[in-house]
Amino acid sequence: MVIDNNNLLSAGIILGYTQRSVDADGLAWDSQYNGYSYDPSLDNKERFVNHTKGTADLGIGINWKFKGPFDVYAGYGGRHTRQDLYMLAKSSDKYALRHSLNFGISKRISQTDLKIDVLMQRQAGAMEIVLGGTLDYRIGDDSRYTNMRTSSVLRGGMFYRVKDALHPFIGFQYKRTAMFSFGYDIRLSRMSTIQKLPGGPEISIAYLGTIGRSRMRVKH
């Protein structure tokens, strides 16, 4: 929703559905041990109400953007509003609501965009804070109202998950069609490791959903 020439307000919703199932026929239980050996004829004393269960998940969010000498945005989102915690058993326990707050500021200088982003998430007793910066260099020019010219973007940056990891990355966005990026998580926390590497690589390939977007075409 456009408020005025400088302010834009938007909202979004995420709907999800999860289905879980289990086949208990091949499972062995402690109660089927007769003191000497395993006896499958004994009652396992487990009472599955359902072997298959589906649960819905809902997320909502709102975002505000200001366009001026600096572009500024801020938003809030909530996830897991009613999703069940348990797999198959009937229970009133639900996932704790995950709160997300994000803030960012960007500035374009010639062909370069500089962006600073902050993300804070909290769910029950867990807290995550991520902050960092991205530098975009635009290759080519953009037409404002037509698809006569569309730039590509060479991207690089660094993010920091507080008390956890550094994440440098590089990427390339081809016009408004697709994006590829490669990053590496450099672990900073003291948690025990299962490998000798100090982190792990991350590769992202994204389709931006703009192929065939109706924009005014200039006929030659």
PDB file of C-alpha atoms in Angstrom:
ATOM      1  CA  MET A   1       0.000   0.000   0.000  1.00  0.00           C
ATOM      2  CA  VAL A   2       1.449   3.352  -1.077  1.00  0.00           C
ATOM      3  CA  ILE A   3       1.024   5.906   1.714  1.00  0.00           C
ATOM      4  CA  ASP A   4       2.684   8.806  -0.122  1.00  0.00           C
ATOM      5  CA  ASN A   5       5.604   9.435  -2.478  1.00  0.00           C
ATOM      6  CA  ASN A   6       8.114   8.355   0.176  1.00  0.00           C
ATOM      7  CA  ASN A   7       6.382   5.707   2.292  1.00  0.00           C
ATOM      8  CA  LEU A   8       5.268   2.202   1.378  1.00  0.00           C
ATOM      9  CA  LEU A   9       3.521  -0.255   3.690  1.00  0.00           C
ATOM     10  CA  SER A  10       3.204  -3.958   2.831  1.00  0.00           C
ATOM     11  CA  ALA A  11       2.022  -7.139   4.534  1.00  0.00           C
ATOM     12  CA  GLY A  12       2.421 -10.839   3.879  1.00  0.00           C
ATOM     13  CA  ILE A  13       1.194 -14.239   4.989  1.00  0.00           C
ATOM     14  CA  ILE A  14       2.795 -17.714   4.898  1.00  0.00           C
ATOM     15  CA  LEU A  15       0.644 -20.824   4.988  1.00  0.00           C
ATOM     16  CA  GLY A  16       2.197 -24.239   5.510  1.00  0.00           C
ATOM     17  CA  TYR A  17       1.012 -27.803   6.015  1.00  0.00           C
ATOM     18  CA  THR A  18       3.037 -30.658   7.521  1.00  0.00           C
ATOM     19  CA  GLN A  19       2.063 -34.324   7.417  1.00  0.00           C
ATOM     20  CA  ARG A  20       3.798 -36.950   9.565  1.00  0.00           C
ATOM     21  CA  SER A  21       3.318 -40.706   9.650  1.00  0.00           C
ATOM     22  CA  VAL A  22       4.837 -43.729  11.373  1.00  0.00           C
ATOM     23  CA  ASP A  23       4.638 -47.487  10.828  1.00  0.00           C
ATOM     24  CA  ALA A  24       4.787 -49.101  14.279  1.00  0.00           C
ATOM     25  CA  ASP A  25       4.545 -52.723  13.092  1.00  0.00           C
ATOM     26  CA  GLY A  26       8.300 -53.286  12.964  1.00  0.00           C
ATOM     27  CA  LEU A  27       9.169 -51.502  16.205  1.00  0.00           C
ATOM     28  CA  ALA A  28      10.369 -53.278  19.371  1.00  0.00           C
ATOM     29  CA  TRP A  29       9.601 -51.936  22.851  1.00  0.00           C
ATOM     30  CA  ASP A  30      11.054 -52.460  26.331  1.00  0.00           C
ATOM     31  CA  SER A  31       7.745 -53.861  27.578  1.00  0.00           C
ATOM     32  CA  GLN A  32       8.094 -56.772  25.101  1.00  0.00           C
ATOM     33  CA  TYR A  33      11.185 -58.086  26.891  1.00  0.00           C
ATOM     34  CA  ASN A  34      10.087 -60.994  29.109  1.00  0.00           C
ATOM     35  CA  GLY A  35      13.171 -61.004  31.308  1.00  0.00           C
ATOM     36  CA  TYR A  36      15.102 -63.436  29.132  1.00  0.00           C
ATOM     37  CA  SER A  37      14.509 -62.438  25.525  1.00  0.00           C
ATOM     38  CA  TYR A  38      12.403 -60.319  23.215  1.00  0.00           C
ATOM     39  CA  ASP A  39       8.832 -61.618  22.775  1.00  0.00           C
ATOM     40  CA  PRO A  40       6.877 -59.814  19.994  1.00  0.00           C
ATOM     41  CA  SER A  41       3.605 -61.388  21.188  1.00  0.00           C
ATOM     42  CA  LEU A  42       3.644 -59.301  24.376  1.00  0.00           C
ATOM     43  CA  ASP A  43       1.621 -56.080  24.518  1.00  0.00           C
ATOM     44  CA  ASN A  44       3.888 -53.138  23.720  1.00  0.00           C
ATOM     45  CA  LYS A  45       1.671 -50.902  25.919  1.00  0.00           C
ATOM     46  CA  GLU A  46       1.909 -48.118  23.327  1.00  0.00           C
ATOM     47  CA  ARG A  47      -1.372 -46.543  22.247  1.00  0.00           C
ATOM     48  CA  PHE A  48      -1.062 -44.591  19.026  1.00  0.00           C
ATOM     49  CA  VAL A  49      -4.241 -42.641  18.437  1.00  0.00           C
ATOM     50  CA  ASN A  50      -3.162 -41.815  14.899  1.00  0.00           C
ATOM     51  CA  HIS A  51      -0.455 -43.249  12.673  1.00  0.00           C
ATOM     52  CA  THR A  52      -0.769 -40.259  10.360  1.00  0.00           C
ATOM     53  CA  LYS A  53      -1.236 -36.661  11.411  1.00  0.00           C
ATOM     54  CA  GLY A  54      -1.375 -33.357   9.576  1.00  0.00           C
ATOM     55  CA  THR A  55      -0.940 -29.905  11.060  1.00  0.00           C
ATOM     56  CA  ALA A  56      -1.183 -26.407   9.625  1.00  0.00           C
ATOM     57  CA  ASP A  57       1.254 -23.569  10.199  1.00  0.00           C
ATOM     58  CA  LEU A  58       0.697 -19.841   9.802  1.00  0.00           C
ATOM     59  CA  GLY A  59       3.020 -16.871   9.562  1.00  0.00           C
ATOM     60  CA  ILE A  60       2.186 -13.177   9.187  1.00  0.00           C
ATOM     61  CA  GLY A  61       4.300 -10.079   8.727  1.00  0.00           C
ATOM     62  CA  ILE A  62       4.275  -6.366   8.016  1.00  0.00           C
ATOM     63  CA  ASN A  63       6.961  -4.140   6.481  1.00  0.00           C
ATOM     64  CA  TRP A  64       7.454  -0.377   6.145  1.00  0.00           C
ATOM     65  CA  LYS A  65       9.791   1.246   3.609  1.00  0.00           C
ATOM     66  CA  PHE A  66      10.853   4.876   3.301  1.00  0.00           C
ATOM     67  CA  LYS A  67      12.440   6.213   0.112  1.00  0.00           C
ATOM     68  CA  GLY A  68      14.566   9.303   0.477  1.00  0.00           C
ATOM     69  CA  PRO A  69      18.247  10.317   0.480  1.00  0.00           C
ATOM     70  CA  PHE A  70      18.648   6.956   2.223  1.00  0.00           C
ATOM     71  CA  ASP A  71      16.199   4.091   1.783  1.00  0.00           C
ATOM     72  CA  VAL A  72      15.085   2.704   5.150  1.00  0.00           C
ATOM     73  CA  TYR A  73      12.937  -0.316   5.933  1.00  0.00           C
ATOM     74  CA  ALA A  74      11.688  -2.024   9.079  1.00  0.00           C
ATOM     75  CA  GLY A  75       9.413  -4.995   9.616  1.00  0.00           C
ATOM     76  CA  TYR A  76       7.962  -7.541  12.013  1.00  0.00           C
ATOM     77  CA  GLY A  77       6.928 -11.155  11.446  1.00  0.00           C
ATOM     78  CA  GLY A  78       5.447 -13.947  13.531  1.00  0.00           C
ATOM     79  CA  ARG A  79       5.762 -17.658  12.687  1.00  0.00           C
ATOM     80  CA  HIS A  80       4.329 -20.938  14.072  1.00  0.00           C
ATOM     81  CA  THR A  81       1.176 -19.334  15.408  1.00  0.00           C
ATOM     82  CA  ARG A  82      -0.681 -22.654  15.921  1.00  0.00           C
ATOM     83  CA  GLN A  83       1.623 -25.511  14.831  1.00  0.00           C
ATOM     84  CA  ASP A  84       1.558 -28.655  16.977  1.00  0.00           C
ATOM     85  CA  LEU A  85       4.754 -29.600  18.787  1.00  0.00           C
ATOM     86  CA  TYR A  86       4.181 -33.343  19.097  1.00  0.00           C
ATOM     87  CA  MET A  87       4.464 -35.698  16.159  1.00  0.00           C
ATOM     88  CA  LEU A  88       1.427 -37.982  16.500  1.00  0.00           C
ATOM     89  CA  ALA A  89       0.051 -37.856  20.022  1.00  0.00           C
ATOM     90  CA  LYS A  90      -2.886 -35.631  20.860  1.00  0.00           C
ATOM     91  CA  SER A  91      -1.669 -32.643  22.844  1.00  0.00           C
ATOM     92  CA  SER A  92      -2.451 -29.015  23.521  1.00  0.00           C
ATOM     93  CA  ASP A  93       1.244 -28.098  23.308  1.00  0.00           C
ATOM     94  CA  LYS A  94       2.159 -25.793  20.419  1.00  0.00           C
ATOM     95  CA  TYR A  95       5.393 -24.407  19.059  1.00  0.00           C
ATOM     96  CA  ALA A  96       6.340 -21.129  20.694  1.00  0.00           C
ATOM     97  CA  LEU A  97       5.649 -18.114  18.503  1.00  0.00           C
ATOM     98  CA  ARG A  98       8.810 -17.004  16.699  1.00  0.00           C
ATOM     99  CA  HIS A  99       9.132 -13.227  16.617  1.00  0.00           C
ATOM    100  CA  SER A 100      11.269 -11.607  13.905  1.00  0.00           C
ATOM    101  CA  LEU A 101      12.306  -7.963  13.734  1.00  0.00           C
ATOM    102  CA  ASN A 102      14.292  -6.622  10.799  1.00  0.00           C
ATOM    103  CA  PHE A 103      15.773  -3.234   9.986  1.00  0.00           C
ATOM    104  CA  GLY A 104      17.806  -2.013   7.044  1.00  0.00           C
ATOM    105  CA  ILE A 105      19.220   1.060   5.374  1.00  0.00           C
ATOM    106  CA  SER A 106      20.617   1.446   1.863  1.00  0.00           C
ATOM    107  CA  LYS A 107      22.216   4.121  -0.295  1.00  0.00           C
ATOM    108  CA  ARG A 108      22.874   4.158  -4.035  1.00  0.00           C
ATOM    109  CA  ILE A 109      25.977   5.917  -5.272  1.00  0.00           C
ATOM    110  CA  SER A 110      26.271   5.818  -9.060  1.00  0.00           C
ATOM    111  CA  GLN A 111      26.259   2.091  -9.988  1.00  0.00           C
ATOM    112  CA  THR A 112      26.807   0.869  -6.422  1.00  0.00           C
ATOM    113  CA  ASP A 113      24.283   0.057  -3.690  1.00  0.00           C
ATOM    114  CA  LEU A 114      25.440  -0.160  -0.071  1.00  0.00           C
ATOM    115  CA  LYS A 115      23.079  -1.976   2.333  1.00  0.00           C
ATOM    116  CA  ILE A 116      23.205  -2.471   6.094  1.00  0.00           C
ATOM    117  CA  ASP A 117      20.833  -5.080   7.584  1.00  0.00           C
ATOM    118  CA  VAL A 118      19.914  -6.191  11.115  1.00  0.00           C
ATOM    119  CA  LEU A 119      17.743  -9.207  11.977  1.00  0.00           C
ATOM    120  CA  MET A 120      16.622 -10.226  15.478  1.00  0.00           C
ATOM    121  CA  GLN A 121      14.643 -13.416  16.127  1.00  0.00           C
ATOM    122  CA  ARG A 122      13.321 -14.836  19.377  1.00  0.00           C
ATOM    123  CA  GLN A 123      11.443 -18.090  20.046  1.00  0.00           C
ATOM    124  CA  ALA A 124      10.788 -19.072  23.650  1.00  0.00           C
ATOM    125  CA  GLY A 125      14.248 -18.936  25.275  1.00  0.00           C
ATOM    126  CA  ALA A 126      16.231 -18.896  22.023  1.00  0.00           C
ATOM    127  CA  MET A 127      17.585 -15.624  20.601  1.00  0.00           C
ATOM    128  CA  GLU A 128      19.398 -14.896  17.326  1.00  0.00           C
ATOM    129  CA  ILE A 129      20.885 -11.590  16.167  1.00  0.00           C
ATOM    130  CA  VAL A 130      22.352 -11.202  12.667  1.00  0.00           C
ATOM    131  CA  LEU A 131      23.889  -8.022  11.296  1.00  0.00           C
ATOM    132  CA  GLY A 132      25.974  -7.222   8.257  1.00  0.00           C
ATOM    133  CA  GLY A 133      26.454  -5.342   5.044  1.00  0.00           C
ATOM    134  CA  THR A 134      26.093  -5.987   1.326  1.00  0.00           C
ATOM    135  CA  LEU A 135      27.696  -4.187  -1.606  1.00  0.00           C
ATOM    136  CA  ASP A 136      25.945  -4.425  -4.994  1.00  0.00           C
ATOM    137  CA  TYR A 137      27.585  -3.265  -8.200  1.00  0.00           C
ATOM    138  CA  ARG A 138      25.187  -2.884 -11.109  1.00  0.00           C
ATOM    139  CA  ILE A 139      26.391  -3.927 -14.539  1.00  0.00           C
ATOM    140  CA  GLY A 140      24.464  -2.000 -17.180  1.00  0.00           C
ATOM    141  CA  ASP A 141      21.536   0.397 -16.903  1.00  0.00           C
ATOM    142  CA  ASP A 142      17.871   0.020 -15.970  1.00  0.00           C
ATOM    143  CA  SER A 143      14.913   1.350 -17.916  1.00  0.00           C
ATOM    144  CA  ARG A 144      12.322   2.648 -15.486  1.00  0.00           C
ATOM    145  CA  TYR A 145       9.148   1.798 -17.398  1.00  0.00           C
ATOM    146  CA  THR A 146      10.231  -0.673 -20.071  1.00  0.00           C
ATOM    147  CA  ASN A 147      12.332  -3.802 -20.409  1.00  0.00           C
ATOM    148  CA  MET A 148      14.545  -2.172 -22.983  1.00  0.00           C
ATOM    149  CA  ARG A 149      17.419  -2.231 -20.489  1.00  0.00           C
ATOM    150  CA  THR A 150      17.826  -4.375 -17.381  1.00  0.00           C
ATOM    151  CA  SER A 151      20.990  -4.455 -15.300  1.00  0.00           C
ATOM    152  CA  SER A 152      22.698  -7.417 -13.686  1.00  0.00           C
ATOM    153  CA  VAL A 153      24.238  -7.260 -10.201  1.00  0.00           C
ATOM    154  CA  LEU A 154      27.588  -8.386  -8.832  1.00  0.00           C
ATOM    155  CA  ARG A 155      27.172  -8.835  -5.075  1.00  0.00           C
ATOM    156  CA  GLY A 156      29.401  -9.359  -2.053  1.00  0.00           C
ATOM    157  CA  GLY A 157      29.132  -8.912   1.678  1.00  0.00           C
ATOM    158  CA  MET A 158      29.669 -10.109   5.225  1.00  0.00           C
ATOM    159  CA  PHE A 159      27.196 -11.075   7.957  1.00  0.00           C
ATOM    160  CA  TYR A 160      27.772 -11.835  11.619  1.00  0.00           C
ATOM    161  CA  ARG A 161      25.581 -14.066  13.789  1.00  0.00           C
ATOM    162  CA  VAL A 162      26.306 -12.812  17.295  1.00  0.00           C
ATOM    163  CA  LYS A 163      28.446 -15.270  19.294  1.00  0.00           C
ATOM    164  CA  ASP A 164      28.119 -17.868  16.541  1.00  0.00           C
ATOM    165  CA  ALA A 165      29.649 -17.299  13.103  1.00  0.00           C
ATOM    166  CA  LEU A 166      30.884 -14.991  10.367  1.00  0.00           C
ATOM    167  CA  HIS A 167      29.417 -15.446   6.900  1.00  0.00           C
ATOM    168  CA  PRO A 168      31.213 -13.840   3.934  1.00  0.00           C
ATOM    169  CA  PHE A 169      29.588 -14.372   0.538  1.00  0.00           C
ATOM    170  CA  ILE A 170      29.711 -13.400  -3.135  1.00  0.00           C
ATOM    171  CA  GLY A 171      26.952 -13.640  -5.709  1.00  0.00           C
ATOM    172  CA  PHE A 172      25.660 -12.684  -9.122  1.00  0.00           C
ATOM    173  CA  GLN A 173      22.127 -11.746 -10.163  1.00  0.00           C
ATOM    174  CA  TYR A 174      21.331 -12.034 -13.845  1.00  0.00           C
ATOM    175  CA  LYS A 175      18.998  -9.169 -14.643  1.00  0.00           C
ATOM    176  CA  ARG A 176      15.663  -9.809 -12.919  1.00  0.00           C
ATOM    177  CA  THR A 177      15.649 -13.514 -13.662  1.00  0.00           C
ATOM    178  CA  ALA A 178      17.947 -15.585 -11.439  1.00  0.00           C
ATOM    179  CA  MET A 179      20.537 -15.259  -8.683  1.00  0.00           C
ATOM    180  CA  PHE A 180      23.492 -17.403  -7.588  1.00  0.00           C
ATOM    181  CA  SER A 181      25.547 -16.949  -4.426  1.00  0.00           C
ATOM    182  CA  PHE A 182      28.305 -18.765  -2.568  1.00  0.00           C
ATOM    183  CA  GLY A 183      29.122 -18.217   1.084  1.00  0.00           C
ATOM    184  CA  TYR A 184      31.029 -19.848   3.903  1.00  0.00           C
ATOM    185  CA  ASP A 185      30.085 -20.041   7.574  1.00  0.00           C
ATOM    186  CA  ILE A 186      33.168 -19.454   9.701  1.00  0.00           C
ATOM    187  CA  ARG A 187      32.332 -20.875  13.118  1.00  0.00           C
ATOM    188  CA  LEU A 188      33.244 -18.711  16.116  1.00  0.00           C
ATOM    189  CA  SER A 189      31.396 -20.541  18.887  1.00  0.00           C
ATOM    190  CA  ARG A 190      32.994 -23.231  21.070  1.00  0.00           C
ATOM    191  CA  MET A 191      30.451 -25.950  20.373  1.00  0.00           C
ATOM    192  CA  SER A 192      31.941 -29.384  19.731  1.00  0.00           C
ATOM    193  CA  THR A 193      32.811 -30.139  16.125  1.00  0.00           C
ATOM    194  CA  ILE A 194      32.134 -33.213  14.016  1.00  0.00           C
ATOM    195  CA  GLN A 195      34.609 -32.255  11.325  1.00  0.00           C
ATOM    196  CA  LYS A 196      38.006 -30.628  11.085  1.00  0.00           C
ATOM    197  CA  LEU A 197      36.781 -27.691   8.964  1.00  0.00           C
ATOM    198  CA  PRO A 198      36.005 -24.467  10.886  1.00  0.00           C
ATOM    199  CA  GLY A 199      32.593 -24.125   9.248  1.00  0.00           C
ATOM    200  CA  GLY A 200      30.754 -25.060   6.093  1.00  0.00           C
ATOM    201  CA  PRO A 201      29.958 -23.785   2.578  1.00  0.00           C
ATOM    202  CA  GLU A 202      26.519 -22.578   1.519  1.00  0.00           C
ATOM    203  CA  ILE A 203      25.330 -22.377  -2.097  1.00  0.00           C
ATOM    204  CA  SER A 204      22.111 -20.654  -3.145  1.00  0.00           C
ATOM    205  CA  ILE A 205      20.407 -20.666  -6.551  1.00  0.00           C
ATOM    206  CA  ALA A 206      17.191 -18.626  -6.741  1.00  0.00           C
ATOM    207  CA  TYR A 207      14.623 -17.967  -9.447  1.00  0.00           C
ATOM    208  CA  LEU A 208      13.214 -14.481  -8.959  1.00  0.00           C
ATOM    209  CA  GLY A 209       9.927 -15.072 -10.742  1.00  0.00           C
ATOM    210  CA  THR A 210      10.243 -12.287 -13.267  1.00  0.00           C
ATOM    211  CA  ILE A 211      10.400 -14.196 -16.555  1.00  0.00           C
ATOM    212  CA  GLY A 212       7.556 -12.953 -18.694  1.00  0.00           C
ATOM    213  CA  ARG A 213       6.610 -10.135 -16.331  1.00  0.00           C
ATOM    214  CA  SER A 214       4.409  -7.741 -18.252  1.00  0.00           C
ATOM    215  CA  ARG A 215       6.313  -4.535 -18.746  1.00  0.00           C
ATOM    216  CA  MET A 216       5.955  -2.070 -21.546  1.00  0.00           C
ATOM    217  CA  ARG A 217       7.952  -3.153 -24.616  1.00  0.00           C
ATOM    218  CA  VAL A 218       9.551  -0.686 -26.950  1.00  0.00           C
ATOM    219  CA  LYS A 219       9.046  -1.629 -30.578  1.00  0.00           C
ATOM    220  CA  HIS A 220      11.888  -0.952 -32.949  1.00  0.00           C
TER     221      HIS A 220
END
